[in-house]
PDB file of C-alpha atoms in Angstrom:
ATOM      1  CA  MET A  26      -5.659  13.708  30.560  1.00  0.00           C
ATOM      2  CA  ASP A  27      -2.710  13.051  33.072  1.00  0.00           C
ATOM      3  CA  ASN A  28      -2.103  10.266  34.936  1.00  0.00           C
ATOM      4  CA  PRO A  29      -0.571  11.293  38.066  1.00  0.00           C
ATOM      5  CA  ARG A  30      -0.915   7.664  39.599  1.00  0.00           C
ATOM      6  CA  GLY A  31       1.630   6.431  36.967  1.00  0.00           C
ATOM      7  CA  GLU A  32      -1.435   3.210  36.459  1.00  0.00           C
ATOM      8  CA  LYS A  33      -0.861   1.448  33.154  1.00  0.00           C
ATOM      9  CA  SER A  34      -4.177   3.109  30.864  1.00  0.00           C
ATOM     10  CA  PHE A  35      -4.176   4.849  27.700  1.00  0.00           C
ATOM     11  CA  VAL A  36      -6.476   7.759  26.384  1.00  0.00           C
ATOM     12  CA  VAL A  37      -8.789   8.265  23.450  1.00  0.00           C
ATOM     13  CA  GLY A  38     -10.045  11.288  22.539  1.00  0.00           C
ATOM     14  CA  ASN A  39     -10.352  13.186  25.992  1.00  0.00           C
ATOM     15  CA  ALA A  40     -10.413   9.418  27.918  1.00  0.00           C
ATOM     16  CA  ARG A  41      -8.412   7.702  29.861  1.00  0.00           C
ATOM     17  CA  ILE A  42      -8.767   3.926  29.793  1.00  0.00           C
ATOM     18  CA  GLY A  43      -6.928   1.679  32.278  1.00  0.00           C
ATOM     19  CA  ALA A  44      -4.550  -0.726  30.881  1.00  0.00           C
ATOM     20  CA  GLY A  45      -5.105  -4.468  32.959  1.00  0.00           C
ATOM     21  CA  PRO A  46      -1.910  -6.873  33.649  1.00  0.00           C
ATOM     22  CA  LEU A  47      -0.982  -9.736  31.204  1.00  0.00           C
ATOM     23  CA  GLU A  48      -0.487 -12.877  31.091  1.00  0.00           C
ATOM     24  CA  PRO A  49       3.269 -13.687  30.148  1.00  0.00           C
ATOM     25  CA  ALA A  50       3.520 -13.905  26.404  1.00  0.00           C
ATOM     26  CA  LEU A  51       4.508 -12.362  23.760  1.00  0.00           C
ATOM     27  CA  TYR A  52       2.434 -10.847  21.757  1.00  0.00           C
ATOM     28  CA  LEU A  53       2.736  -9.121  17.634  1.00  0.00           C
ATOM     29  CA  VAL A  54       0.802  -6.547  18.216  1.00  0.00           C
ATOM     30  CA  ALA A  55      -0.161  -3.853  14.498  1.00  0.00           C
ATOM     31  CA  THR A  56      -0.033  -0.592  14.677  1.00  0.00           C
ATOM     32  CA  PRO A  57      -0.751   1.958  11.388  1.00  0.00           C
ATOM     33  CA  ILE A  58       0.883   2.371   8.663  1.00  0.00           C
ATOM     34  CA  GLY A  59       0.266   5.564   8.322  1.00  0.00           C
ATOM     35  CA  ASN A  60      -2.971   6.905   9.597  1.00  0.00           C
ATOM     36  CA  LEU A  61      -2.244   6.612  13.097  1.00  0.00           C
ATOM     37  CA  GLY A  62      -5.940   6.783  14.102  1.00  0.00           C
ATOM     38  CA  ASP A  63      -5.578   3.407  12.648  1.00  0.00           C
ATOM     39  CA  ILE A  64      -4.771   1.966  15.838  1.00  0.00           C
ATOM     40  CA  THR A  65      -6.903  -0.603  17.088  1.00  0.00           C
ATOM     41  CA  LEU A  66      -8.350   0.017  20.686  1.00  0.00           C
ATOM     42  CA  ARG A  67      -7.214  -3.782  21.562  1.00  0.00           C
ATOM     43  CA  ALA A  68      -2.985  -3.173  20.453  1.00  0.00           C
ATOM     44  CA  LEU A  69      -4.007   0.648  22.334  1.00  0.00           C
ATOM     45  CA  GLU A  70      -4.528  -1.698  25.598  1.00  0.00           C
ATOM     46  CA  VAL A  71      -1.188  -4.348  24.709  1.00  0.00           C
ATOM     47  CA  LEU A  72       0.697  -1.662  24.718  1.00  0.00           C
ATOM     48  CA  ALA A  73      -0.342   0.526  27.754  1.00  0.00           C
ATOM     49  CA  GLY A  74      -0.714  -3.577  29.602  1.00  0.00           C
ATOM     50  CA  ALA A  75       2.778  -5.158  28.720  1.00  0.00           C
ATOM     51  CA  ASP A  76       5.594  -5.311  30.709  1.00  0.00           C
ATOM     52  CA  ILE A  77       7.733  -4.568  28.123  1.00  0.00           C
ATOM     53  CA  VAL A  78       7.522  -3.096  24.660  1.00  0.00           C
ATOM     54  CA  ALA A  79       9.684  -4.284  22.245  1.00  0.00           C
ATOM     55  CA  CYS A  80       9.962  -2.164  18.523  1.00  0.00           C
ATOM     56  CA  GLU A  81      12.332  -1.649  15.718  1.00  0.00           C
ATOM     57  CA  ASP A  82      13.055   2.288  16.274  1.00  0.00           C
ATOM     58  CA  THR A  83      12.178   3.795  19.859  1.00  0.00           C
ATOM     59  CA  ARG A  84      11.660   7.389  18.031  1.00  0.00           C
ATOM     60  CA  VAL A  85       8.871   6.025  16.351  1.00  0.00           C
ATOM     61  CA  SER A  86       6.507   4.108  17.822  1.00  0.00           C
ATOM     62  CA  ARG A  87       7.551   7.212  20.243  1.00  0.00           C
ATOM     63  CA  VAL A  88       5.555   9.353  18.220  1.00  0.00           C
ATOM     64  CA  LEU A  89       2.499   6.797  18.454  1.00  0.00           C
ATOM     65  CA  LEU A  90       2.893   6.031  22.301  1.00  0.00           C
ATOM     66  CA  GLY A  91       3.057   9.462  22.054  1.00  0.00           C
ATOM     67  CA  ARG A  92      -0.489  10.214  20.740  1.00  0.00           C
ATOM     68  CA  TYR A  93      -2.634   7.436  22.872  1.00  0.00           C
ATOM     69  CA  GLY A  94      -0.628   8.441  25.975  1.00  0.00           C
ATOM     70  CA  ILE A  95       0.903   6.001  26.781  1.00  0.00           C
ATOM     71  CA  GLY A  96       3.968   6.157  28.804  1.00  0.00           C
ATOM     72  CA  GLN A  97       5.967   3.564  28.400  1.00  0.00           C
ATOM     73  CA  SER A  98       9.656   2.685  28.398  1.00  0.00           C
ATOM     74  CA  LEU A  99      10.560   1.164  24.811  1.00  0.00           C
ATOM     75  CA  THR A 100      13.404  -1.606  23.643  1.00  0.00           C
ATOM     76  CA  ALA A 101      14.854  -1.746  20.791  1.00  0.00           C
ATOM     77  CA  TYR A 102      14.507  -4.726  18.668  1.00  0.00           C
ATOM     78  CA  HIS A 103      15.941  -4.813  15.510  1.00  0.00           C
ATOM     79  CA  GLU A 104      18.347  -7.503  13.215  1.00  0.00           C
ATOM     80  CA  HIS A 105      21.164  -5.113  14.005  1.00  0.00           C
ATOM     81  CA  ASN A 106      21.227  -5.860  18.253  1.00  0.00           C
ATOM     82  CA  ALA A 107      19.301  -9.276  17.921  1.00  0.00           C
ATOM     83  CA  ASP A 108      21.375 -11.651  18.923  1.00  0.00           C
ATOM     84  CA  LYS A 109      22.198  -9.290  22.002  1.00  0.00           C
ATOM     85  CA  ALA A 110      17.965  -7.887  23.006  1.00  0.00           C
ATOM     86  CA  GLY A 111      16.886 -11.057  21.453  1.00  0.00           C
ATOM     87  CA  PRO A 112      17.782 -13.178  24.235  1.00  0.00           C
ATOM     88  CA  ARG A 113      16.950 -10.694  27.425  1.00  0.00           C
ATOM     89  CA  LEU A 114      13.301 -10.469  25.671  1.00  0.00           C
ATOM     90  CA  LEU A 115      12.655 -14.314  25.965  1.00  0.00           C
ATOM     91  CA  SER A 116      14.699 -14.093  29.730  1.00  0.00           C
ATOM     92  CA  ALA A 117      12.211 -12.004  30.529  1.00  0.00           C
ATOM     93  CA  LEU A 118       9.180 -14.540  28.872  1.00  0.00           C
ATOM     94  CA  GLU A 119      10.444 -16.909  30.773  1.00  0.00           C
ATOM     95  CA  ALA A 120      10.641 -15.076  34.653  1.00  0.00           C
ATOM     96  CA  GLY A 121       6.904 -14.393  33.713  1.00  0.00           C
ATOM     97  CA  GLN A 122       6.560 -10.716  31.722  1.00  0.00           C
ATOM     98  CA  SER A 123       4.325  -9.437  28.711  1.00  0.00           C
ATOM     99  CA  VAL A 124       6.197  -8.499  25.822  1.00  0.00           C
ATOM    100  CA  ALA A 125       4.529  -6.611  23.558  1.00  0.00           C
ATOM    101  CA  LEU A 126       6.469  -6.486  19.507  1.00  0.00           C
ATOM    102  CA  ILE A 127       5.657  -3.908  17.355  1.00  0.00           C
ATOM    103  CA  SER A 128       7.241  -2.440  13.904  1.00  0.00           C
ATOM    104  CA  ASP A 129       7.941   0.948  12.784  1.00  0.00           C
ATOM    105  CA  ALA A 130       4.473   0.537  11.095  1.00  0.00           C
ATOM    106  CA  GLY A 131       1.927  -2.310  10.841  1.00  0.00           C
ATOM    107  CA  THR A 132       2.145  -5.733  11.178  1.00  0.00           C
ATOM    108  CA  PRO A 133       5.030  -7.477  13.204  1.00  0.00           C
ATOM    109  CA  LEU A 134       7.097 -10.061  10.851  1.00  0.00           C
ATOM    110  CA  VAL A 135       6.361  -8.957   8.014  1.00  0.00           C
ATOM    111  CA  SER A 136       9.189  -8.043   6.105  1.00  0.00           C
ATOM    112  CA  ASP A 137      11.355  -7.330   9.509  1.00  0.00           C
ATOM    113  CA  PRO A 138      13.932  -8.933  12.106  1.00  0.00           C
ATOM    114  CA  GLY A 139      10.377 -10.120  14.656  1.00  0.00           C
ATOM    115  CA  TYR A 140      10.437 -13.865  13.028  1.00  0.00           C
ATOM    116  CA  ARG A 141      13.352 -15.239  15.175  1.00  0.00           C
ATOM    117  CA  LEU A 142      11.938 -13.982  17.240  1.00  0.00           C
ATOM    118  CA  VAL A 143       9.017 -16.276  17.172  1.00  0.00           C
ATOM    119  CA  ASP A 144      10.471 -18.745  16.205  1.00  0.00           C
ATOM    120  CA  GLN A 145      12.878 -19.103  18.652  1.00  0.00           C
ATOM    121  CA  ALA A 146      10.024 -18.521  22.062  1.00  0.00           C
ATOM    122  CA  ILE A 147       8.304 -20.653  19.962  1.00  0.00           C
ATOM    123  CA  GLU A 148      10.811 -23.653  20.151  1.00  0.00           C
ATOM    124  CA  LYS A 149      11.071 -22.546  23.841  1.00  0.00           C
ATOM    125  CA  GLY A 150       7.361 -23.582  24.591  1.00  0.00           C
ATOM    126  CA  LEU A 151       6.482 -19.928  25.369  1.00  0.00           C
ATOM    127  CA  ARG A 152       3.079 -18.198  23.834  1.00  0.00           C
ATOM    128  CA  VAL A 153       3.081 -16.242  20.927  1.00  0.00           C
ATOM    129  CA  VAL A 154      -0.528 -13.912  20.846  1.00  0.00           C
ATOM    130  CA  PRO A 155      -1.499 -12.127  17.316  1.00  0.00           C
ATOM    131  CA  ILE A 156      -2.376  -8.525  17.954  1.00  0.00           C
ATOM    132  CA  PRO A 157      -3.761  -8.112  14.561  1.00  0.00           C
ATOM    133  CA  GLY A 158      -4.318  -4.788  12.618  1.00  0.00           C
ATOM    134  CA  PRO A 159      -3.005  -2.597   9.791  1.00  0.00           C
ATOM    135  CA  SER A 160      -1.170  -3.671   7.063  1.00  0.00           C
ATOM    136  CA  ALA A 161       0.231  -2.401   3.938  1.00  0.00           C
ATOM    137  CA  VAL A 162       0.312  -5.624   1.942  1.00  0.00           C
ATOM    138  CA  LEU A 163      -4.030  -5.967   2.736  1.00  0.00           C
ATOM    139  CA  ALA A 164      -4.938  -2.658   2.329  1.00  0.00           C
ATOM    140  CA  ALA A 165      -2.671  -2.560  -1.039  1.00  0.00           C
ATOM    141  CA  LEU A 166      -4.569  -5.402  -2.600  1.00  0.00           C
ATOM    142  CA  SER A 167      -7.544  -4.736  -1.267  1.00  0.00           C
ATOM    143  CA  ALA A 168      -8.062  -1.490  -3.930  1.00  0.00           C
ATOM    144  CA  SER A 169      -6.440  -3.059  -6.198  1.00  0.00           C
ATOM    145  CA  GLY A 170      -8.964  -4.002  -8.154  1.00  0.00           C
ATOM    146  CA  LEU A 171      -7.204  -7.687  -9.001  1.00  0.00           C
ATOM    147  CA  PRO A 172      -7.594 -10.685  -7.489  1.00  0.00           C
ATOM    148  CA  THR A 173      -7.900 -11.695  -3.894  1.00  0.00           C
ATOM    149  CA  ASP A 174      -8.755 -15.327  -3.956  1.00  0.00           C
ATOM    150  CA  ALA A 175      -5.070 -15.899  -3.631  1.00  0.00           C
ATOM    151  CA  PHE A 176      -2.254 -13.812  -3.486  1.00  0.00           C
ATOM    152  CA  LEU A 177       1.969 -14.804  -3.069  1.00  0.00           C
ATOM    153  CA  PHE A 178       3.508 -11.468  -0.662  1.00  0.00           C
ATOM    154  CA  ALA A 179       7.071 -11.511  -2.085  1.00  0.00           C
ATOM    155  CA  GLY A 180       8.783  -8.742  -0.457  1.00  0.00           C
ATOM    156  CA  PHE A 181      11.616  -6.948  -1.703  1.00  0.00           C
ATOM    157  CA  LEU A 182      12.930  -7.946  -5.166  1.00  0.00           C
ATOM    158  CA  PRO A 183      16.755  -8.351  -5.371  1.00  0.00           C
ATOM    159  CA  VAL A 184      18.482  -4.913  -5.502  1.00  0.00           C
ATOM    160  CA  LYS A 185      20.985  -6.296  -8.767  1.00  0.00           C
ATOM    161  CA  ASP A 186      19.037  -6.543 -12.354  1.00  0.00           C
ATOM    162  CA  GLY A 187      19.414 -10.007 -12.724  1.00  0.00           C
ATOM    163  CA  GLN A 188      19.217 -11.389  -9.356  1.00  0.00           C
ATOM    164  CA  ARG A 189      15.452  -9.139  -9.135  1.00  0.00           C
ATOM    165  CA  ARG A 190      14.631 -10.573 -12.877  1.00  0.00           C
ATOM    166  CA  THR A 191      15.823 -14.880 -11.459  1.00  0.00           C
ATOM    167  CA  ARG A 192      13.098 -14.068  -8.748  1.00  0.00           C
ATOM    168  CA  LEU A 193      10.842 -12.552 -11.021  1.00  0.00           C
ATOM    169  CA  GLU A 194      11.023 -15.057 -13.328  1.00  0.00           C
ATOM    170  CA  THR A 195       9.865 -17.699 -10.233  1.00  0.00           C
ATOM    171  CA  PHE A 196       6.851 -16.076 -10.494  1.00  0.00           C
ATOM    172  CA  ARG A 197       6.226 -15.808 -13.736  1.00  0.00           C
ATOM    173  CA  GLN A 198       4.233 -18.889 -13.668  1.00  0.00           C
ATOM    174  CA  THR A 199       2.291 -18.119 -10.243  1.00  0.00           C
ATOM    175  CA  PRO A 200      -1.647 -18.692 -10.196  1.00  0.00           C
ATOM    176  CA  ALA A 201      -1.845 -15.903  -7.529  1.00  0.00           C
ATOM    177  CA  THR A 202      -1.681 -11.982  -7.330  1.00  0.00           C
ATOM    178  CA  LEU A 203       1.255 -11.124  -6.791  1.00  0.00           C
ATOM    179  CA  VAL A 204       2.289  -8.568  -3.739  1.00  0.00           C
ATOM    180  CA  PHE A 205       6.339  -6.516  -3.351  1.00  0.00           C
ATOM    181  CA  PHE A 206       7.515  -4.020  -1.485  1.00  0.00           C
ATOM    182  CA  GLU A 207       9.703  -1.402  -2.840  1.00  0.00           C
ATOM    183  CA  SER A 208      12.199   1.420  -2.372  1.00  0.00           C
ATOM    184  CA  PRO A 209      11.270   4.309  -4.751  1.00  0.00           C
ATOM    185  CA  ARG A 210      14.296   4.583  -5.923  1.00  0.00           C
ATOM    186  CA  ARG A 211      14.085   1.585  -7.486  1.00  0.00           C
ATOM    187  CA  LEU A 212      10.366   1.543  -9.165  1.00  0.00           C
ATOM    188  CA  ASP A 213      10.688   2.344 -11.553  1.00  0.00           C
ATOM    189  CA  ASP A 214      13.719  -0.407 -12.925  1.00  0.00           C
ATOM    190  CA  SER A 215      11.726  -3.107 -10.607  1.00  0.00           C
ATOM    191  CA  LEU A 216       8.955  -2.207 -12.861  1.00  0.00           C
ATOM    192  CA  ALA A 217      10.287  -2.633 -16.487  1.00  0.00           C
ATOM    193  CA  ALA A 218      12.094  -5.448 -15.396  1.00  0.00           C
ATOM    194  CA  MET A 219       8.119  -6.772 -14.180  1.00  0.00           C
ATOM    195  CA  ALA A 220       7.299  -5.644 -17.303  1.00  0.00           C
ATOM    196  CA  ASP A 221       9.536  -7.935 -19.414  1.00  0.00           C
ATOM    197  CA  VAL A 222      10.126 -11.404 -16.987  1.00  0.00           C
ATOM    198  CA  LEU A 223       6.738 -11.035 -16.734  1.00  0.00           C
ATOM    199  CA  GLY A 224       4.282  -9.364 -19.286  1.00  0.00           C
ATOM    200  CA  GLY A 225       4.492  -5.585 -19.841  1.00  0.00           C
ATOM    201  CA  ALA A 226       0.750  -6.185 -20.393  1.00  0.00           C
ATOM    202  CA  ARG A 227      -0.419  -7.780 -16.868  1.00  0.00           C
ATOM    203  CA  GLN A 228      -2.879  -5.534 -15.246  1.00  0.00           C
ATOM    204  CA  ALA A 229      -0.497  -4.441 -11.710  1.00  0.00           C
ATOM    205  CA  CYS A 230      -1.837  -1.749  -9.158  1.00  0.00           C
ATOM    206  CA  VAL A 231       1.300   0.767  -8.152  1.00  0.00           C
ATOM    207  CA  ALA A 232      -0.044   1.950  -4.273  1.00  0.00           C
ATOM    208  CA  ARG A 233       1.896   4.259  -1.906  1.00  0.00           C
ATOM    209  CA  GLU A 234       2.170   6.488   0.482  1.00  0.00           C
ATOM    210  CA  LEU A 235      -1.132   4.523   1.942  1.00  0.00           C
ATOM    211  CA  THR A 236      -3.530   6.031   5.055  1.00  0.00           C
ATOM    212  CA  LYS A 237      -1.134   9.139   4.465  1.00  0.00           C
ATOM    213  CA  THR A 238      -2.106  12.758   3.186  1.00  0.00           C
ATOM    214  CA  PHE A 239      -1.348  11.687  -0.364  1.00  0.00           C
ATOM    215  CA  GLU A 240      -2.599   8.568  -0.522  1.00  0.00           C
ATOM    216  CA  GLU A 241      -1.948   7.149  -4.554  1.00  0.00           C
ATOM    217  CA  LEU A 242      -3.171   4.427  -6.562  1.00  0.00           C
ATOM    218  CA  ARG A 243      -1.967   3.700 -10.110  1.00  0.00           C
ATOM    219  CA  ARG A 244      -3.593   1.179 -11.429  1.00  0.00           C
ATOM    220  CA  GLY A 245      -2.826   0.118 -15.279  1.00  0.00           C
ATOM    221  CA  ALA A 246      -0.674  -2.594 -17.397  1.00  0.00           C
ATOM    222  CA  LEU A 247       3.256  -3.074 -16.157  1.00  0.00           C
ATOM    223  CA  SER A 248       4.289  -1.193 -19.309  1.00  0.00           C
ATOM    224  CA  ASP A 249       2.482   1.402 -19.064  1.00  0.00           C
ATOM    225  CA  LEU A 250       3.029   1.808 -15.185  1.00  0.00           C
ATOM    226  CA  ALA A 251       6.609   1.201 -16.090  1.00  0.00           C
ATOM    227  CA  ALA A 252       6.951   3.922 -18.730  1.00  0.00           C
ATOM    228  CA  HIS A 253       4.883   6.596 -16.458  1.00  0.00           C
ATOM    229  CA  TYR A 254       8.025   6.386 -13.277  1.00  0.00           C
ATOM    230  CA  ALA A 255      10.972   5.957 -15.275  1.00  0.00           C
ATOM    231  CA  ASP A 256       8.986   9.976 -16.690  1.00  0.00           C
ATOM    232  CA  THR A 257       8.236  10.902 -13.393  1.00  0.00           C
ATOM    233  CA  GLY A 258      11.563  10.132 -11.393  1.00  0.00           C
ATOM    234  CA  ALA A 259      11.320   8.182  -8.043  1.00  0.00           C
ATOM    235  CA  PRO A 260       8.048   9.184  -5.903  1.00  0.00           C
ATOM    236  CA  LYS A 261       8.219   9.793  -2.462  1.00  0.00           C
ATOM    237  CA  GLY A 262       6.399   7.291  -0.047  1.00  0.00           C
ATOM    238  CA  GLU A 263       6.008   4.059   0.174  1.00  0.00           C
ATOM    239  CA  VAL A 264       5.408   1.698  -2.261  1.00  0.00           C
ATOM    240  CA  VAL A 265       3.330  -1.430  -2.690  1.00  0.00           C
ATOM    241  CA  VAL A 266       3.032  -3.218  -6.582  1.00  0.00           C
ATOM    242  CA  CYS A 267       0.581  -6.062  -6.824  1.00  0.00           C
ATOM    243  CA  VAL A 268       0.503  -7.704 -10.166  1.00  0.00           C
ATOM    244  CA  ALA A 269      -2.811  -9.407 -11.220  1.00  0.00           C
ATOM    245  CA  PRO A 270      -1.540 -12.944 -11.914  1.00  0.00           C
ATOM    246  CA  GLN A 271      -1.241 -15.025 -15.256  1.00  0.00           C
ATOM    247  CA  ASP A 272      -4.575 -15.495 -17.330  1.00  0.00           C
ATOM    248  CA  SER A 273      -5.476 -19.249 -17.622  1.00  0.00           C
ATOM    249  CA  GLU A 274      -6.194 -19.102 -20.494  1.00  0.00           C
ATOM    250  CA  GLU A 275      -2.044 -18.236 -21.839  1.00  0.00           C
ATOM    251  CA  GLU A 276      -0.726 -21.733 -22.023  1.00  0.00           C
ATOM    252  CA  THR A 277       2.476 -22.421 -21.384  1.00  0.00           C
ATOM    253  CA  SER A 278       5.432 -22.338 -23.732  1.00  0.00           C
ATOM    254  CA  ALA A 279       8.648 -24.137 -23.435  1.00  0.00           C
ATOM    255  CA  GLU A 280      10.493 -21.505 -24.116  1.00  0.00           C
ATOM    256  CA  ASP A 281       8.985 -19.796 -20.848  1.00  0.00           C
ATOM    257  CA  VAL A 282       9.715 -23.920 -19.073  1.00  0.00           C
ATOM    258  CA  ASP A 283      12.946 -22.856 -20.077  1.00  0.00           C
ATOM    259  CA  ARG A 284      13.409 -19.816 -18.627  1.00  0.00           C
ATOM    260  CA  LEU A 285      11.564 -20.800 -15.606  1.00  0.00           C
ATOM    261  CA  LEU A 286      14.102 -23.955 -15.395  1.00  0.00           C
ATOM    262  CA  MET A 287      17.032 -22.104 -15.692  1.00  0.00           C
ATOM    263  CA  ALA A 288      15.902 -19.430 -13.463  1.00  0.00           C
ATOM    264  CA  LEU A 289      15.755 -21.911 -10.758  1.00  0.00           C
ATOM    265  CA  SER A 290      18.259 -23.801 -10.913  1.00  0.00           C
ATOM    266  CA  ASN A 291      20.701 -20.299 -10.505  1.00  0.00           C
ATOM    267  CA  GLU A 292      18.908 -20.469  -6.618  1.00  0.00           C
ATOM    268  CA  MET A 293      18.830 -24.181  -5.757  1.00  0.00           C
ATOM    269  CA  SER A 294      20.847 -27.802  -7.330  1.00  0.00           C
ATOM    270  CA  ALA A 295      19.066 -28.909 -10.420  1.00  0.00           C
ATOM    271  CA  SER A 296      16.875 -31.722  -9.172  1.00  0.00           C
ATOM    272  CA  LYS A 297      14.892 -29.313  -6.405  1.00  0.00           C
ATOM    273  CA  ALA A 298      14.554 -27.258  -9.513  1.00  0.00           C
ATOM    274  CA  ALA A 299      13.140 -29.658 -11.561  1.00  0.00           C
ATOM    275  CA  GLY A 300      10.814 -30.549  -8.840  1.00  0.00           C
ATOM    276  CA  GLU A 301       9.486 -26.688  -7.895  1.00  0.00           C
ATOM    277  CA  ALA A 302       9.377 -26.153 -11.838  1.00  0.00           C
ATOM    278  CA  ALA A 303       6.577 -29.829 -12.106  1.00  0.00           C
ATOM    279  CA  ARG A 304       4.729 -28.905  -8.516  1.00  0.00           C
ATOM    280  CA  MET A 305       4.708 -25.109 -10.474  1.00  0.00           C
ATOM    281  CA  THR A 306       3.997 -26.100 -14.154  1.00  0.00           C
ATOM    282  CA  GLY A 307       2.400 -30.024 -14.237  1.00  0.00           C
ATOM    283  CA  GLY A 308       4.466 -31.180 -15.965  1.00  0.00           C
ATOM    284  CA  ARG A 309       6.636 -34.448 -14.922  1.00  0.00           C
ATOM    285  CA  LYS A 310      10.406 -34.081 -13.297  1.00  0.00           C
ATOM    286  CA  SER A 311      12.632 -36.487 -14.496  1.00  0.00           C
ATOM    287  CA  GLU A 312      11.649 -35.107 -17.474  1.00  0.00           C
ATOM    288  CA  LEU A 313      12.671 -31.678 -16.839  1.00  0.00           C
ATOM    289  CA  TYR A 314      15.052 -32.226 -14.929  1.00  0.00           C
ATOM    290  CA  GLN A 315      16.623 -34.100 -18.444  1.00  0.00           C
ATOM    291  CA  ARG A 316      15.597 -31.296 -20.112  1.00  0.00           C
ATOM    292  CA  LEU A 317      17.579 -28.546 -17.484  1.00  0.00           C
ATOM    293  CA  LEU A 318      20.658 -30.712 -17.852  1.00  0.00           C
ATOM    294  CA  ASP A 319      20.791 -30.227 -21.742  1.00  0.00           C
ATOM    295  CA  LEU A 320      20.125 -27.316 -21.437  1.00  0.00           C
ATOM    296  CA  LYS A 321      23.243 -26.542 -18.951  1.00  0.00           C
ATOM    297  CA  ALA A 322      25.529 -28.451 -21.309  1.00  0.00           C
ATOM    298  CA  LYS A 323      23.809 -25.756 -24.531  1.00  0.00           C
ATOM    299  CA  SER A 324      25.718 -23.338 -21.890  1.00  0.00           C
ATOM    300  CA  ASP A 325      28.462 -24.705 -21.170  1.00  0.00           C
ATOM    301  CA  ALA A 326      29.234 -25.639 -24.477  1.00  0.00           C
ATOM    302  CA  GLY A 327      28.838 -21.843 -25.832  1.00  0.00           C
TER     303      GLY A 327
END
């Protein structure tokens, strides 16, 4: 339906619905991760009523707004222009305008640069309002068949194999389901590293193209999943990997603790590494600190 008067509104089915003015605030609006029908009515009202809509890629967001008859102009805000675009958005908020922030897909601030803008808005005492909705993390976790009472979202693993394995070592004893984003091109290598570091028998789920036409959830042991994608090659589409937590009955060996200490020491000081290892294993920080010093001395001597 056309909107000849240019009033702020959106279209659902054959009905055009008016969008009233919004209170000045930074609105974090979750958008569909694939199926455009997953948008909420509240999200549509905010996108139609906001003074400014900031997004990662105007071409991607224009498709969503066009689907619902929203004629808003779009402002780009992404990691490459955040230093310039961020201050302009903050100035608009301070001037009493409403700003809606969206990512290309899913909930803003999950693996995108929105965190910086929200942090700056909070420092200035500006209101920040979450508009919840689709999330690839929660969609994959809920359908994975793995424990959901505790989970840790770890984002993307490092590209280099050594750094990737070091990061995985820090998650080895985490008492929660692990959730990762991954590039299809690196999926087989990452699954192989997970199998080596976390244990090939751990159950996992690879969720691909969630909410889209070719949605796929493949479940199994990490070693089996790694072998499958090594044989079939890189899949198409966005990928989320969920990995079961360590078996609570599995005892932590001295070798596991040594590996954890060395992995942590690659990313932080010896004292902090010992403290983090103590938190994760229940050991004494002083003893772990001395053990780490011994390990480093042995490594240097070798």
